Every structure is written in structure tokens, then in C-alpha cells.
Short mmCIF file of C-alpha atoms in Angstrom, two decimals:
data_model
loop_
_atom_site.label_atom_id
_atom_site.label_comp_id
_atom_site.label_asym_id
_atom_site.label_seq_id
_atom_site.Cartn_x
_atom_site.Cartn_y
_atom_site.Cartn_z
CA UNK A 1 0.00 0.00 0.00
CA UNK A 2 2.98 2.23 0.52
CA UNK A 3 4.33 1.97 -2.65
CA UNK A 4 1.48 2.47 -4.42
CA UNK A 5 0.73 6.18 -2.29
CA UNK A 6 4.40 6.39 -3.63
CA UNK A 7 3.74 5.64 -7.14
CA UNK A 8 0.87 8.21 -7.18
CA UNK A 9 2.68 10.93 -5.22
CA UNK A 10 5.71 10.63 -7.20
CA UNK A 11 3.51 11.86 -10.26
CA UNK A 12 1.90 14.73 -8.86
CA UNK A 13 5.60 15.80 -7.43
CA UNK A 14 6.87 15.10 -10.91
CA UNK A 15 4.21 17.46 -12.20
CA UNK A 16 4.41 20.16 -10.03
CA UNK A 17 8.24 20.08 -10.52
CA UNK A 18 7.66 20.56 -13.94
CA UNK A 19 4.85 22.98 -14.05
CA UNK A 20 5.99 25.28 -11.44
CA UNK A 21 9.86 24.76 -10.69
CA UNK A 22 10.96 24.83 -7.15
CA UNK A 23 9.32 26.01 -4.14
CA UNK A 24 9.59 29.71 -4.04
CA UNK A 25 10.23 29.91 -0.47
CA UNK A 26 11.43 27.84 2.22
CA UNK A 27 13.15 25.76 0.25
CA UNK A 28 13.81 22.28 2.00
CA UNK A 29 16.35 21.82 0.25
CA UNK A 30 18.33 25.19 1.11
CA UNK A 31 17.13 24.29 4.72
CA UNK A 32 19.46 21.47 4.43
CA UNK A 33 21.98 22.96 3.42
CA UNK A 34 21.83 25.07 6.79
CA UNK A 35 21.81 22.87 8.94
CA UNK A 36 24.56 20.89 7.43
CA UNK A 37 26.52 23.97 7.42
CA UNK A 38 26.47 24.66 11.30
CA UNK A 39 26.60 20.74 11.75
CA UNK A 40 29.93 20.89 9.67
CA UNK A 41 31.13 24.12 11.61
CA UNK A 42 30.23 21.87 15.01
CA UNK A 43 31.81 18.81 13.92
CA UNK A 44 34.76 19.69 11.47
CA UNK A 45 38.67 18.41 11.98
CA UNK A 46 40.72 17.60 9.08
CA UNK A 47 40.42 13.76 9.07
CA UNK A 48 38.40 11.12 7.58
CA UNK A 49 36.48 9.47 10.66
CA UNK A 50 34.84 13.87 11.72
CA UNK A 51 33.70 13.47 8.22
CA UNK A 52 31.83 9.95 8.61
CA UNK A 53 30.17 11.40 11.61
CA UNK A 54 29.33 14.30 10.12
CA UNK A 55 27.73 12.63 7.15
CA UNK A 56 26.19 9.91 9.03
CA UNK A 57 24.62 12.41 11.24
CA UNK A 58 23.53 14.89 8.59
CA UNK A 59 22.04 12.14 6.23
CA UNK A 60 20.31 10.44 9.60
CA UNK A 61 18.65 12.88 10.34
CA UNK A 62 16.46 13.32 6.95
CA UNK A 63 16.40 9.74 6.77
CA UNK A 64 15.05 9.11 10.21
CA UNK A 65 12.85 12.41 9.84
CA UNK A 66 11.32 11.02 6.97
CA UNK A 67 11.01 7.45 7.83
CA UNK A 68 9.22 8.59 11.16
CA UNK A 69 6.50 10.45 9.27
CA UNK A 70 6.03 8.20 6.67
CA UNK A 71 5.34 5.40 9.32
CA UNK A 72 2.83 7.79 11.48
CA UNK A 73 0.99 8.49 8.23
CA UNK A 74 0.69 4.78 7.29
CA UNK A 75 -2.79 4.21 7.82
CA UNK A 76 -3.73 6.92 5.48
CA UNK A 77 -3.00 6.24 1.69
CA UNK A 78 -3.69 10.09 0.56
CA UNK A 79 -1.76 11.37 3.78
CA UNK A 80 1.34 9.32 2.17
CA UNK A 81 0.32 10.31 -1.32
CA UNK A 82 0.73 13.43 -0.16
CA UNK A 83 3.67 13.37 1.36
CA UNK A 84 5.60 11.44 -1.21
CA UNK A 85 4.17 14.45 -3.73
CA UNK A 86 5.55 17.06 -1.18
CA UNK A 87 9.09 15.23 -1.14
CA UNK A 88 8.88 14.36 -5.13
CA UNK A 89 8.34 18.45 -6.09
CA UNK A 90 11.22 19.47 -3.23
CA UNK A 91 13.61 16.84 -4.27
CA UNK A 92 13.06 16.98 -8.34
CA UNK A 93 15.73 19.56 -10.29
CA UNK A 94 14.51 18.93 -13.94
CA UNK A 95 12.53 22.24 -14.26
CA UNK A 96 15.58 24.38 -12.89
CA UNK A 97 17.93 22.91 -14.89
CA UNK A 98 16.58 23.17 -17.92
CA UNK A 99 15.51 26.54 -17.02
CA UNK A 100 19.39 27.47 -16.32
CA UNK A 101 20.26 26.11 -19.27
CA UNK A 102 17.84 27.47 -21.60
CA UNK A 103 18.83 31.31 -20.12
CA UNK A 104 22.41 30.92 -20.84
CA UNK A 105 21.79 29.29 -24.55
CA UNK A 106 19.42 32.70 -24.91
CA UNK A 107 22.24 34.67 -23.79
CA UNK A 108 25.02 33.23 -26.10
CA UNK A 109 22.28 33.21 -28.95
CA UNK A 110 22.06 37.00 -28.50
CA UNK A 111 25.83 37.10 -28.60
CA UNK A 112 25.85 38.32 -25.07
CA UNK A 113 28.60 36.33 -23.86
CA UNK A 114 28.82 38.44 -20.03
CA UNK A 115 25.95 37.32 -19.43
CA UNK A 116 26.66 33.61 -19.96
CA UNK A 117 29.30 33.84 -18.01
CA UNK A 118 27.87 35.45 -15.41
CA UNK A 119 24.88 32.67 -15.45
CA UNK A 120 27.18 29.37 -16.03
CA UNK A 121 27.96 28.92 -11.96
CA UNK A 122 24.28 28.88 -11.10
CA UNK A 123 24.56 25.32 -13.34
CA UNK A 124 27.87 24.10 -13.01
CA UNK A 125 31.43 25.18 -10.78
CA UNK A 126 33.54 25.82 -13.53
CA UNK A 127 35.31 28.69 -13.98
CA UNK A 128 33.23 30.55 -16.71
CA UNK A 129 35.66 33.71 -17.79
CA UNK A 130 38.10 32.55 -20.04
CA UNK A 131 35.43 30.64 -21.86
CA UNK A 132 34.00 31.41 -25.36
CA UNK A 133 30.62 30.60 -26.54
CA UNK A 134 31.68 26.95 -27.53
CA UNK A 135 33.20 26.46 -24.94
CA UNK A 136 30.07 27.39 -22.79
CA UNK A 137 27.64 25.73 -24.56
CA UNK A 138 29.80 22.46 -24.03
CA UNK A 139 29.96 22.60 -20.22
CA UNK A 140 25.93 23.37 -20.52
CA UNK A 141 25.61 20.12 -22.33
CA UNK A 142 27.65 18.02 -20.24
CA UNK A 143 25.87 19.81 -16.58
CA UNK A 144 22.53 19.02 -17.96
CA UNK A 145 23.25 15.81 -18.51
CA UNK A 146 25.05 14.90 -15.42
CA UNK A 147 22.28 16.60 -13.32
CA UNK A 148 19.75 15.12 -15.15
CA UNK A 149 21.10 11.66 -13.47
CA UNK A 150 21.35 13.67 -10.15
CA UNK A 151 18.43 16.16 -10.16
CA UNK A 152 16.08 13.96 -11.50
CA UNK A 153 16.77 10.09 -12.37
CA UNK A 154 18.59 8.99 -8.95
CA UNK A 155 16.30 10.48 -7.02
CA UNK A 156 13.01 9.07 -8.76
CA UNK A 157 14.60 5.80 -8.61
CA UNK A 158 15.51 5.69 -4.87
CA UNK A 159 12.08 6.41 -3.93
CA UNK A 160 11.10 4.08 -5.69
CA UNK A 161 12.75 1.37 -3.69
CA UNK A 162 12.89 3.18 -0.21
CA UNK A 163 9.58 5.93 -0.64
CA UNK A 164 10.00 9.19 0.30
CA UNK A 165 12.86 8.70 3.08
CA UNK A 166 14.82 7.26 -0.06
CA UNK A 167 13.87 10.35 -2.10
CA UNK A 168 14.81 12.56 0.56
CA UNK A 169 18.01 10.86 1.78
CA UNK A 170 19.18 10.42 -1.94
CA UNK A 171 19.04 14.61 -2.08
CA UNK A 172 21.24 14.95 1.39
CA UNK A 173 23.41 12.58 0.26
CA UNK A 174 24.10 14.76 -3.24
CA UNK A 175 23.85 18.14 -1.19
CA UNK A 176 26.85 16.50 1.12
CA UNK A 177 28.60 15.84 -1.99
CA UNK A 178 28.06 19.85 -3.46
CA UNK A 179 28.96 21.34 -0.57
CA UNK A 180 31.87 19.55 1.09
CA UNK A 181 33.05 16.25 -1.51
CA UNK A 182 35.10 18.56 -3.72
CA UNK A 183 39.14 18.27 -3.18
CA UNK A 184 40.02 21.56 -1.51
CA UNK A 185 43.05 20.95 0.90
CA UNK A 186 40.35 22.29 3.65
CA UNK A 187 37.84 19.40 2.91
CA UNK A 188 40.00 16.11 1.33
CA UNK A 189 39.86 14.01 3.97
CA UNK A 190 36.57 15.53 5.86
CA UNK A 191 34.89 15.47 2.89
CA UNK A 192 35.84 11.90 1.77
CA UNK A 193 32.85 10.01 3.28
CA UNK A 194 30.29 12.08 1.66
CA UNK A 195 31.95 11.75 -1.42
CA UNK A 196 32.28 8.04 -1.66
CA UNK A 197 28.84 7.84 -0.09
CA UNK A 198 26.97 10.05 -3.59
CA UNK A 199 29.54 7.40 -5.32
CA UNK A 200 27.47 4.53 -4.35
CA UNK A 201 23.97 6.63 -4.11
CA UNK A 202 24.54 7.69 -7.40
CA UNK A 203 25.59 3.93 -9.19
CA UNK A 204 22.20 2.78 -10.02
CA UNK A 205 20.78 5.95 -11.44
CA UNK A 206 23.74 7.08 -13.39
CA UNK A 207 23.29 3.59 -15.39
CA UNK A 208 19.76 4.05 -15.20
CA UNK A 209 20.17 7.24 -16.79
CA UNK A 210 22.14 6.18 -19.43
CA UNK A 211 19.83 3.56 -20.77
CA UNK A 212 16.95 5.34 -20.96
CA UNK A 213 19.19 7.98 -22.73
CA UNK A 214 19.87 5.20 -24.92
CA UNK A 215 16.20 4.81 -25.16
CA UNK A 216 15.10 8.30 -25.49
CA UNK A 217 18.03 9.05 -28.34
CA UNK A 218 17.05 9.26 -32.32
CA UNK A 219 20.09 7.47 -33.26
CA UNK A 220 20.09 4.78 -30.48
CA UNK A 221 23.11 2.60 -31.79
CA UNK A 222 25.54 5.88 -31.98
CA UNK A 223 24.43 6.08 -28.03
CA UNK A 224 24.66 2.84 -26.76
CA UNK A 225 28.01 2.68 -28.76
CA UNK A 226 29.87 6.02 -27.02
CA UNK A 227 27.95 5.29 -23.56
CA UNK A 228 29.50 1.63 -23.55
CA UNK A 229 33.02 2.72 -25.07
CA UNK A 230 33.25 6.45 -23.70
CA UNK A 231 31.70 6.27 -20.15
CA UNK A 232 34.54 4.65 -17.69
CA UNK A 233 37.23 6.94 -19.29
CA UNK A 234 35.33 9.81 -17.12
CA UNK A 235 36.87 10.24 -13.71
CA UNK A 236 33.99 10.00 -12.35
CA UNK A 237 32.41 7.01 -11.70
CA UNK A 238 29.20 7.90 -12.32
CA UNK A 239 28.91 11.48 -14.34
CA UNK A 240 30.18 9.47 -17.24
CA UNK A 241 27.49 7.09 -17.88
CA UNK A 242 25.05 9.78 -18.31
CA UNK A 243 27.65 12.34 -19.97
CA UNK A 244 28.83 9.42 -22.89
CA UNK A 245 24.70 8.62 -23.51
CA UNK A 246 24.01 12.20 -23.71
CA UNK A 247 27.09 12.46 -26.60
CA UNK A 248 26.28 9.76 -28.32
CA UNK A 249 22.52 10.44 -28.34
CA UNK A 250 23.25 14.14 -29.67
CA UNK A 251 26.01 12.94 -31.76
CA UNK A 252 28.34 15.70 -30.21
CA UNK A 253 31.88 15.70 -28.60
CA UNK A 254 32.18 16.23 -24.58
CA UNK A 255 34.93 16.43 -22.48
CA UNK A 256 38.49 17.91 -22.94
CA UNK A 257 40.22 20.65 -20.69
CA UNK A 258 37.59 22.03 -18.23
CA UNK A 259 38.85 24.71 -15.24
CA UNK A 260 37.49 25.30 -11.78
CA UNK A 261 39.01 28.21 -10.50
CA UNK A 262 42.76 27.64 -9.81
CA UNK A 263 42.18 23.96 -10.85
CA UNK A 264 42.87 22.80 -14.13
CA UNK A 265 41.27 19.16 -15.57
CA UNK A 266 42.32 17.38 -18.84
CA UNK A 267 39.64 14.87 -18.83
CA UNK A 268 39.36 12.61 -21.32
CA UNK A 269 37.03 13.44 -24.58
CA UNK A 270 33.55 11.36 -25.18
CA UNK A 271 32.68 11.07 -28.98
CA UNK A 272 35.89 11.65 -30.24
CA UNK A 273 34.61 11.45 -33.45
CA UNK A 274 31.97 13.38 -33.48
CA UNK A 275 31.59 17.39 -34.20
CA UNK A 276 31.59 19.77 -31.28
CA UNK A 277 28.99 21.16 -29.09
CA UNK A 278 27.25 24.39 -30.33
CA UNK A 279 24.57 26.54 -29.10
CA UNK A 280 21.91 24.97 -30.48
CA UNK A 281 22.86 21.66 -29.22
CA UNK A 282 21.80 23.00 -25.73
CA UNK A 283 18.01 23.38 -26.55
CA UNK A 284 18.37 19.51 -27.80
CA UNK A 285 20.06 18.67 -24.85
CA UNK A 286 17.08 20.04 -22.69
CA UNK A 287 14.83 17.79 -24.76
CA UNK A 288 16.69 15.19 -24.49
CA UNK A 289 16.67 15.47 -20.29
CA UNK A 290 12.90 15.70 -20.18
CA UNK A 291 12.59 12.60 -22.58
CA UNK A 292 14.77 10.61 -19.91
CA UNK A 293 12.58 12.40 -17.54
CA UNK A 294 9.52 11.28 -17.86
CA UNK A 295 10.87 8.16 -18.98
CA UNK A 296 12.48 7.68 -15.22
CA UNK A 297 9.44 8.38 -14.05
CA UNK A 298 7.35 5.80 -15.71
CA UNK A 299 9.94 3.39 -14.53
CA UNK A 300 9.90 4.85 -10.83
CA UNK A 301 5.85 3.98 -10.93
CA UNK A 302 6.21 0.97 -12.58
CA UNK A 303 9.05 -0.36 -10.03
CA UNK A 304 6.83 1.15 -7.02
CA UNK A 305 3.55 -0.75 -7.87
CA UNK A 306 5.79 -3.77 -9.18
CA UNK A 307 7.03 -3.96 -4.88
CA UNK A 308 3.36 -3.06 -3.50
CA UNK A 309 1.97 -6.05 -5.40
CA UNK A 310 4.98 -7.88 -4.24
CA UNK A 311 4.61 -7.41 -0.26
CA UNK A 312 0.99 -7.94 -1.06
CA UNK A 313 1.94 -11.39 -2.13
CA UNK A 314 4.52 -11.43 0.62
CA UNK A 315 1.19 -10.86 3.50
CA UNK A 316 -1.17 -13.12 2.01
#
């Protein structure tokens, strides 16, 4: 019975992700964020096991929030509806990063490259002002599909098998990762466990995403073909998957030398042999995301009613 209030919530979430964006105000998300910042002031020393606890603790505590009101609203199918709806439209990114991207392609399309610029670190952390338009438009298409995975496809997909404290604990785990998983000298060894912990959150969706990329793509052989040849040169081991599908699928060449402030990354190009990114590719891109989309989320219902009928079975 849970996952079916699931299944249903996660639609109406979905929707109201898509129709209206994120919450204006009080986002829970941004709440988060706060409290994991004074938690992380409390708890930080440079060393590995003040960054377990601190993960363990921050992550908990949505987890165990979330599992506690789920359980109190178990006797009530539309009370869990609605909170799996609630945690579907906080959790879901696609509408905001399409919208991101979509203002920065209008931007280079007016030849206003400032602006671009100026917009690029609301999507990704790179370091936008030695770019040119190209270049721009590239690290659009590569952020949209990596977040597409992460803003949309992981988190559909662990609600589906945990409900809304899976949703919910999915999104800490990713906001650990933003905020304290990059390698600064400051946060490389407190950061490490939430790092390796969006690692393994983020396995099933990135391959997830990838497929239905495959799926979703007009030329589905050119995608399979970079995804399965391209993907584990990434350093990542997850942002490839859905990077490599996205290439493929938009027959365009990712990758290269990308810059994050003082930092400097040759990673390794996906699609070698096909022709770079331009502007317009960014509008396909966004296409492309909603397709896998809405795609994840027929699989998220289909999984969720697929385990209801199960445990039903299970009781009987």
C-alpha cells in the first residue's frame, strides 16, 4: 500500500516540478543545506572518521525524519500520497535545470557572452571567464546531462525502492557531496565520506540514466556505442554514464580541458569522433533530459507498484 501512495505521489511531485519549478520559499532543500553547514562548523577536523560522523549524522537525520513520518501516516493512503508528492516536487531539479540552461543558450544566442558567463555557476562550478561561446555551450551540455542523473533520475529511482525517506536521503546525500566532496586541501579528507557515499547513491541511477538515454536518443546505436566505449574513461564514476549517452545520443563531442578556479582538468574526450557542441545543441540537450525524464518516471511507478503487489503477495 505504501508503494502504491508512492507511485501516485511521485507523479503529482513530478508534475508540479515541472509545471511550477521549485518552491519559491522555504526551500527544504536550502534548509538542508543550513543545517549541514552549522553541523559541519560543530563537527569539522581535518580527518576522515569527523567526516563519517558528520555525514552519518547529517544524512540520519532526513532519513530518520522522513522514515518517522512516513510510518505515522501509514494508515492513510492520501496522507502518504501526499507526502511522497511534497518530497517528489522538493527533491526533483529537472525544471531548474533546464531553465538554467535554456537562459544561458538565450544569452550566447544574443551574442551576449557576459551574461553567460555570469549565469554558467548557477549550473555548473567551472570557472566561466576565459570561456568562449563553444566552450560554454559544451559545459551546458555536459551539466545538464550529469544533473539530469542527479536532479532527476537517482532520485526518482531511490524512492522508488525506499519511498519518500529514499527520495529525501538520496538529495542529502548529493547536497553533502556539493557542498563539502570537492578536493580543496580544507575538505580532502573531511569530505571523503560524503563523497564516496553520492559514489554509491549515485551507481544505479547514473546507469539508469544512461539507458533510458539510450532509449530516449534518435540514433540509439551511436548512443549505446559512445555510452559503452566512452563512459569509464570519465573520472567519475558515475557522471560518465550519463555524460557518454548524452554524446552519443546528440552525436556531439564532450569532455576535454575544463577549469574550476585555480584547478585545471584534462579529462578525457567522449565522442571523439563526433563534431563539437554548439549553441543549439543545448536546446536539444534540454529535450533530451525531459525525454529521460519522464521516462524515469514511468519506470519509478512501474518499479513502485511492481514492490506493492509484491509485499501484497509477501502478507497473504
Amino acid at each position: 500500500m505504501r508503494s502504491s501512495a508512492f507511485a501516485y505521489g511521485a507523479v503529482v511531485g513530478y508534475a508540479a516540478d515541472a509545471v511550477f519549478g521549485d518552491p519559491r520559499r522555504g526551500h527544504p532543500v536550502a534548509g538542508f543545506g543550513r543545517f549541514a553547514a552549522a553541523l559541519e562548523r560543530r563537527l569539522y577536523k581535518d580527518h576522515r572518521g569527523s567526516g563519517a560522523v558528520f555525514t552519518l549524522a547529517a544524512v540520519g537525520s532526513v532519513a530518520g525524519g522522513a522514515l518517522v513520518t512516513e510510518r505515522t501516516l501509514r494508515r492513510s493512503r492520501p496522507a502518504q500520497a501526499a507526502l511522497a508528492a511534497a518530497s517528489a516536487w522538493a527533491v526533483l531539479g529537472g525544471a531548474s535545470l533546464v531553465r538554467e540552461a535554456r537562459g544561458i543558450a538565450s544569452a550566447l544566442e544574443r551574442g551576449d557572452i557576459e551574461a553567460a558567463r555570469e549565469r554558467l555557476p548557477h549550473l555548473c562550478g567551472r570557472d566561466p571567464r576565459q570561456l568562449d561561446a563553444q566552450e560554454i555551450a559544451r559545459a551546458v551540455v555536459e551539466s545538464v546531462g550529469e544533473n539530469t542523473a542527479d536532479a532527476v533520475v537517482n532520485a526518482l529511482i531511490w524512492g522508488a525502492l525506499a519511498g519518500a525517506p529514499g527520495l529525501l536521503a538520496f538529495r542529502a546525500v548529493n547536497t553533502l557531496d556539493a557542498m563539502v566532496g570537492h578536493r580543496s586541501p580544507r575538505l580532502l579528507r573531511f569530505g571523503w565520506a560524503s563523497a564516496r557515499l553520492d559514489d554509491v547513491a549515485g551507481w544505479p541511477g547514473a546507469r539508469l540514466t544512461a539507458l533510458l538515454t539510450v532509449a530516449a536518443s534518435e540514433d540509439r546505436g551511436r548512443a549505446w556505442r559512445v555510452w559503452r566505449r566512452d563512459a569509464g574513461a570519465h573520472p567519475s564514476p558515475n557522471a560518465g554514464h550519463a555524460e557518454a549517452a548524452f554524446a552519443g545520443a546528440l552525436g556531439v563531442r564532450l569532455g576535454g580541458t575544463l577549469r574550476y578556479g585555480e584547478r585545471v582538468e584534462h579529462r578525457p574526450v567522449l565522442g571523439a569522433e563526433l563534431r563539437p557542441v554548439a549553441v543549439a545543441d543545448v536546446e536539444r540537450a534540454c529535450r533530451l533530459s525531459r525525454r529521460v525524464g519522464a521516462l524515469a518516471l514511468a519506470t519509478t511507478v512501474t518499479v513502485a507498484l511492481l514492490r506493492g503487489t509484491k509485499l501484497r503477495g509477501a502478507k497473504k
